[in-house]
């Protein structure tokens, strides 16, 4: 099963992907997490993408396509995958179709988590992340048990550089400009399932699993 989770920045893709992993037993492939891991390791790739990510702009298609191709070729994704944050441009969607069809596979569903721009700002500005295990919290909507501290690791939570107000606006602009058209790419194939992303995390999860069927 190849599922794509789409939606604007902060729609809840990562939050829901982790629950879908537990439900369906297939891995989450998040290009955002992969790029952040590359930055943390200080690799040449990480150094190359750091400024682009901090500005809220999209990393070049060839870089993210190569990251996803490597994962889809691996044994981890042999039963399927939940793609989180990929594809984000029509060129990435075309590359994904080509790499899947060469292996006799195809996208099963594109789950489009819908939230307003106002919600995007509220969710991203209140997000805090564990620097050790990457678990994401929200100061108001999904707080940790102790303020500012990860439930799992006990580490002090941090704010992502691209969650600063002006960067949120840049990410939103990139979403409307480059990523919203990806839905139009999948629409004629009947793959797009719109899911209301407003409500509790449990409510949204229920809608997603109902849409997957
Ligand atoms: P990426 O990490 O993919 O960022 P994003 O798309 O902006 O998505 P986020 O991770 O910010 O949000 P999310 O939808 O996962 O929401 P979350 O669950 O955390 O990419 C980062 C950067 O990497 C990009 O800007 C780009 O530079 C680069 N990049 C990545 N992929 C790329 C690609 N394919 N091509 C080119 N460049 C790429 O939730 C957000 C907050 O809301 C949390 O605090 C959470 O607790 C809270 N929340 C979640 N659900 C709810 C709910 N139902 N109600 C209230 N609060 C909620």
Tab-separated table of C-alpha atoms and ligand atoms in Angstrom:
chain	number	residue	atom	x	y	z
A	1	UNK	CA	0.000	0.000	0.000
A	2	UNK	CA	1.499	3.329	-1.051
A	3	UNK	CA	-0.248	6.224	0.693
A	4	UNK	CA	0.581	9.893	0.173
A	5	UNK	CA	-0.174	12.360	2.977
A	6	UNK	CA	-0.611	15.851	1.600
A	7	UNK	CA	-1.520	19.131	3.200
A	8	UNK	CA	-0.087	22.546	4.012
A	9	UNK	CA	2.766	22.955	6.497
A	10	UNK	CA	1.576	21.955	9.948
A	11	UNK	CA	-1.594	20.251	8.687
A	12	UNK	CA	-0.741	17.283	10.902
A	13	UNK	CA	0.942	15.015	8.332
A	14	UNK	CA	3.745	13.894	10.656
A	15	UNK	CA	1.416	13.501	13.651
A	16	UNK	CA	-1.006	11.351	11.677
A	17	UNK	CA	1.712	9.418	9.805
A	18	UNK	CA	3.022	8.055	13.094
A	19	UNK	CA	-0.445	6.758	13.985
A	20	UNK	CA	-0.942	5.277	10.520
A	21	UNK	CA	2.394	3.448	10.884
A	22	UNK	CA	1.102	1.846	14.076
A	23	UNK	CA	-2.225	0.937	12.433
A	24	UNK	CA	-1.020	-0.403	9.069
A	25	UNK	CA	2.516	-1.604	9.853
A	26	UNK	CA	4.162	0.192	6.943
A	27	UNK	CA	6.903	2.815	7.379
A	28	UNK	CA	6.621	6.598	7.282
A	29	UNK	CA	8.925	8.144	4.686
A	30	UNK	CA	9.210	11.845	5.534
A	31	UNK	CA	11.498	13.878	3.302
A	32	UNK	CA	11.445	16.663	5.919
A	33	UNK	CA	12.731	14.237	8.595
A	34	UNK	CA	15.363	12.851	6.199
A	35	UNK	CA	16.632	16.341	5.384
A	36	UNK	CA	16.659	17.368	9.061
A	37	UNK	CA	18.632	14.183	9.887
A	38	UNK	CA	21.152	15.072	7.160
A	39	UNK	CA	21.534	18.532	8.704
A	40	UNK	CA	22.001	17.136	12.171
A	41	UNK	CA	24.726	14.769	10.943
A	42	UNK	CA	26.561	17.672	9.280
A	43	UNK	CA	26.802	15.715	5.996
A	44	UNK	CA	27.509	17.551	2.709
A	45	UNK	CA	23.838	17.115	1.808
A	46	UNK	CA	22.788	18.598	5.155
A	47	UNK	CA	25.051	21.612	4.665
A	48	UNK	CA	23.712	22.113	1.145
A	49	UNK	CA	20.031	22.184	2.172
A	50	UNK	CA	20.240	24.024	5.516
A	51	UNK	CA	19.778	27.578	4.233
A	52	UNK	CA	16.973	26.579	1.851
A	53	UNK	CA	15.018	24.854	4.626
A	54	UNK	CA	15.524	27.703	7.082
A	55	UNK	CA	14.148	30.094	4.468
A	56	UNK	CA	11.021	27.933	4.089
A	57	UNK	CA	11.761	27.217	0.431
A	58	UNK	CA	11.724	23.851	-1.320
A	59	UNK	CA	14.870	21.785	-1.730
A	60	UNK	CA	15.578	20.839	-5.365
A	61	UNK	CA	13.589	17.988	-6.889
A	62	UNK	CA	16.629	15.822	-7.737
A	63	UNK	CA	17.754	15.723	-4.081
A	64	UNK	CA	14.416	14.622	-2.611
A	65	UNK	CA	13.644	12.233	-5.478
A	66	UNK	CA	16.974	10.448	-4.831
A	67	UNK	CA	16.195	10.223	-1.088
A	68	UNK	CA	12.784	8.652	-1.697
A	69	UNK	CA	14.028	6.302	-4.424
A	70	UNK	CA	16.658	4.874	-2.086
A	71	UNK	CA	14.034	4.210	0.603
A	72	UNK	CA	11.461	2.700	-1.775
A	73	UNK	CA	14.140	0.393	-3.172
A	74	UNK	CA	15.004	-0.867	0.323
A	75	UNK	CA	13.446	-3.852	2.071
A	76	UNK	CA	11.843	-1.597	4.706
A	77	UNK	CA	9.257	-0.391	2.188
A	78	UNK	CA	8.604	-3.741	0.484
A	79	UNK	CA	5.046	-3.905	1.903
A	80	UNK	CA	4.288	-0.245	1.281
A	81	UNK	CA	4.931	3.186	2.707
A	82	UNK	CA	3.295	6.352	3.983
A	83	UNK	CA	4.837	9.258	2.083
A	84	UNK	CA	4.860	12.382	4.253
A	85	UNK	CA	5.908	15.627	2.555
A	86	UNK	CA	6.587	13.987	-0.812
A	87	UNK	CA	5.736	14.598	-3.628
A	88	UNK	CA	5.668	18.365	-3.255
A	89	UNK	CA	5.928	19.399	-6.907
A	90	UNK	CA	4.408	17.983	-10.076
A	91	UNK	CA	7.910	16.935	-11.214
A	92	UNK	CA	8.289	14.909	-7.998
A	93	UNK	CA	4.873	13.278	-8.571
A	94	UNK	CA	5.884	12.300	-12.118
A	95	UNK	CA	9.194	10.882	-10.868
A	96	UNK	CA	7.363	8.894	-8.178
A	97	UNK	CA	4.979	7.394	-10.737
A	98	UNK	CA	7.928	6.419	-12.938
A	99	UNK	CA	9.877	4.800	-10.104
A	100	UNK	CA	6.819	2.895	-8.844
A	101	UNK	CA	5.652	1.681	-12.246
A	102	UNK	CA	9.150	0.359	-13.049
A	103	UNK	CA	8.620	-1.960	-10.069
A	104	UNK	CA	5.003	-2.838	-10.881
A	105	UNK	CA	3.724	-0.672	-8.040
A	106	UNK	CA	1.446	2.371	-7.927
A	107	UNK	CA	0.075	5.009	-5.570
A	108	UNK	CA	-3.081	3.733	-3.804
A	109	UNK	CA	-4.413	6.954	-2.301
A	110	UNK	CA	-3.566	10.622	-1.831
A	111	UNK	CA	-4.934	11.776	1.525
A	112	UNK	CA	-5.279	15.535	1.471
A	113	UNK	CA	-5.467	16.941	5.022
A	114	UNK	CA	-7.291	20.251	4.741
A	115	UNK	CA	-6.777	23.132	7.194
A	116	UNK	CA	-7.032	26.897	6.759
A	117	UNK	CA	-4.048	29.240	6.518
A	118	UNK	CA	-4.981	30.607	9.979
A	119	UNK	CA	-4.742	27.098	11.446
A	120	UNK	CA	-1.407	26.631	9.703
A	121	UNK	CA	-0.016	29.681	11.494
A	122	UNK	CA	-1.434	28.621	14.880
A	123	UNK	CA	-0.165	25.053	14.602
A	124	UNK	CA	3.333	25.841	13.367
A	125	UNK	CA	3.956	28.697	15.767
A	126	UNK	CA	2.982	26.516	18.763
A	127	UNK	CA	4.886	23.415	17.656
A	128	UNK	CA	7.799	22.233	19.795
A	129	UNK	CA	9.944	19.251	18.829
A	130	UNK	CA	12.186	16.844	20.713
A	131	UNK	CA	15.762	17.201	19.401
A	132	UNK	CA	16.445	13.557	20.296
A	133	UNK	CA	13.436	11.535	19.070
A	134	UNK	CA	11.755	14.181	16.827
A	135	UNK	CA	8.381	13.776	18.554
A	136	UNK	CA	6.307	16.834	17.862
A	137	UNK	CA	4.105	18.590	20.441
A	138	UNK	CA	1.995	21.717	20.508
A	139	UNK	CA	2.062	24.119	23.442
A	140	UNK	CA	-1.742	24.341	23.428
A	141	UNK	CA	-3.243	21.491	21.339
A	142	UNK	CA	-0.884	18.616	22.158
A	143	UNK	CA	1.269	19.586	25.161
A	144	UNK	CA	3.849	17.292	26.759
A	145	UNK	CA	3.166	16.102	30.333
A	146	UNK	CA	5.742	18.581	31.724
A	147	UNK	CA	5.953	21.950	29.955
A	148	UNK	CA	8.895	22.147	27.553
A	149	UNK	CA	10.114	18.586	28.145
A	150	UNK	CA	9.780	15.518	25.869
A	151	UNK	CA	7.608	12.742	27.363
A	152	UNK	CA	9.875	10.038	25.894
A	153	UNK	CA	13.377	11.421	26.248
A	154	UNK	CA	13.181	14.052	28.978
A	155	UNK	CA	14.997	16.414	26.583
A	156	UNK	CA	14.244	20.140	26.430
A	157	UNK	CA	11.911	20.781	23.480
A	158	UNK	CA	13.006	23.193	20.745
A	159	UNK	CA	11.256	25.338	18.142
A	160	UNK	CA	12.113	24.594	14.515
A	161	UNK	CA	13.872	27.481	12.775
A	162	UNK	CA	11.247	27.373	10.006
A	163	UNK	CA	8.443	27.733	12.580
A	164	UNK	CA	9.319	31.406	13.138
A	165	UNK	CA	6.464	33.651	11.859
A	166	UNK	CA	8.092	34.973	8.664
A	167	UNK	CA	9.264	31.467	7.694
A	168	UNK	CA	5.760	30.055	8.169
A	169	UNK	CA	4.509	32.569	5.595
A	170	UNK	CA	7.265	31.535	3.154
A	171	UNK	CA	6.369	27.839	3.574
A	172	UNK	CA	2.691	28.605	3.034
A	173	UNK	CA	3.523	30.517	-0.147
A	174	UNK	CA	5.624	27.585	-1.405
A	175	UNK	CA	2.744	25.251	-0.624
A	176	UNK	CA	0.172	27.260	-2.576
A	177	UNK	CA	2.572	27.860	-5.471
A	178	UNK	CA	4.240	24.451	-5.905
A	179	UNK	CA	2.415	21.795	-3.908
A	180	UNK	CA	-1.306	22.519	-4.300
A	181	UNK	CA	-0.999	21.736	-8.069
A	182	UNK	CA	0.110	18.196	-7.171
A	183	UNK	CA	-3.498	17.487	-6.125
A	184	UNK	CA	-4.623	18.453	-9.630
A	185	UNK	CA	-2.074	15.969	-10.989
A	186	UNK	CA	-3.637	13.073	-9.019
A	187	UNK	CA	-7.281	14.181	-9.419
A	188	UNK	CA	-7.927	12.604	-12.858
A	189	UNK	CA	-6.664	9.261	-11.523
A	190	UNK	CA	-9.390	9.378	-8.833
A	191	UNK	CA	-6.798	9.006	-6.067
A	192	UNK	CA	-7.430	12.163	-4.040
A	193	UNK	CA	-9.335	11.764	-0.763
A	194	UNK	CA	-9.930	15.100	0.983
A	195	UNK	CA	-9.921	14.819	4.790
A	196	UNK	CA	-11.027	17.583	7.139
A	197	UNK	CA	-7.938	18.303	9.279
A	198	UNK	CA	-9.744	20.434	11.861
A	199	UNK	CA	-10.669	18.769	15.143
A	200	UNK	CA	-8.823	16.645	17.654
A	201	UNK	CA	-5.895	14.479	16.550
A	202	UNK	CA	-8.089	11.407	17.246
A	203	UNK	CA	-10.946	12.799	15.143
A	204	UNK	CA	-8.647	13.448	12.180
A	205	UNK	CA	-7.134	9.964	12.520
A	206	UNK	CA	-10.623	8.439	12.421
A	207	UNK	CA	-11.414	10.360	9.221
A	208	UNK	CA	-8.152	9.239	7.620
A	209	UNK	CA	-8.680	5.548	8.351
A	210	UNK	CA	-12.265	5.820	7.094
A	211	UNK	CA	-10.984	7.394	3.873
A	212	UNK	CA	-8.393	4.622	3.450
A	213	UNK	CA	-11.125	2.038	4.004
B	1	LIG	P1	8.456	19.154	6.287
B	1	LIG	O1	9.064	18.664	7.535
B	1	LIG	O2	7.791	18.195	5.389
B	1	LIG	O3	7.500	20.361	6.696
B	1	LIG	P2	5.986	20.717	6.366
B	1	LIG	O4	5.334	20.162	5.157
B	1	LIG	O5	6.009	22.172	6.472
B	1	LIG	O6	5.238	19.928	7.391
B	1	LIG	P3	5.460	19.995	8.880
B	1	LIG	O7	6.422	18.937	9.326
B	1	LIG	O8	5.798	21.411	9.288
B	1	LIG	O9	4.007	19.775	9.436
B	1	LIG	P4	3.070	18.499	9.501
B	1	LIG	O10	1.990	18.594	8.503
B	1	LIG	O11	3.871	17.231	9.557
B	1	LIG	O12	2.397	18.796	10.910
B	1	LIG	P5	2.674	18.201	12.367
B	1	LIG	O13	2.116	16.821	12.453
B	1	LIG	O14	4.094	18.398	12.785
B	1	LIG	O15	9.532	19.941	5.399
B	1	LIG	C1	10.403	20.910	5.965
B	1	LIG	C2	11.253	21.516	4.837
B	1	LIG	O16	12.036	20.478	4.193
B	1	LIG	C3	10.471	22.166	3.697
B	1	LIG	O17	10.132	23.511	3.986
B	1	LIG	C4	11.488	22.061	2.557
B	1	LIG	O18	12.507	23.027	2.663
B	1	LIG	C5	12.114	20.686	2.794
B	1	LIG	N1	11.403	19.611	2.096
B	1	LIG	C6	10.773	18.536	2.683
B	1	LIG	N2	10.236	17.734	1.746
B	1	LIG	C7	10.503	18.307	0.545
B	1	LIG	C8	10.171	17.951	-0.796
B	1	LIG	N3	9.452	16.832	-1.084
B	1	LIG	N4	10.594	18.761	-1.782
B	1	LIG	C9	11.329	19.864	-1.516
B	1	LIG	N5	11.663	20.271	-0.267
B	1	LIG	C10	11.252	19.489	0.762
B	1	LIG	O19	1.707	19.171	13.206
B	1	LIG	C11	1.999	20.543	13.348
B	1	LIG	C12	1.612	21.019	14.745
B	1	LIG	O20	0.191	20.946	14.883
B	1	LIG	C13	2.200	20.160	15.862
B	1	LIG	O21	2.533	21.005	16.926
B	1	LIG	C14	1.056	19.205	16.242
B	1	LIG	O22	1.134	18.807	17.602
B	1	LIG	C15	-0.155	20.069	15.962
B	1	LIG	N6	-1.323	19.307	15.504
B	1	LIG	C16	-1.342	18.209	14.707
B	1	LIG	N7	-2.594	17.795	14.479
B	1	LIG	C17	-3.410	18.664	15.146
B	1	LIG	C18	-4.826	18.779	15.307
B	1	LIG	N8	-5.695	17.918	14.757
B	1	LIG	N9	-5.312	19.808	16.059
B	1	LIG	C19	-4.456	20.708	16.644
B	1	LIG	N10	-3.107	20.636	16.541
B	1	LIG	C20	-2.587	19.635	15.792
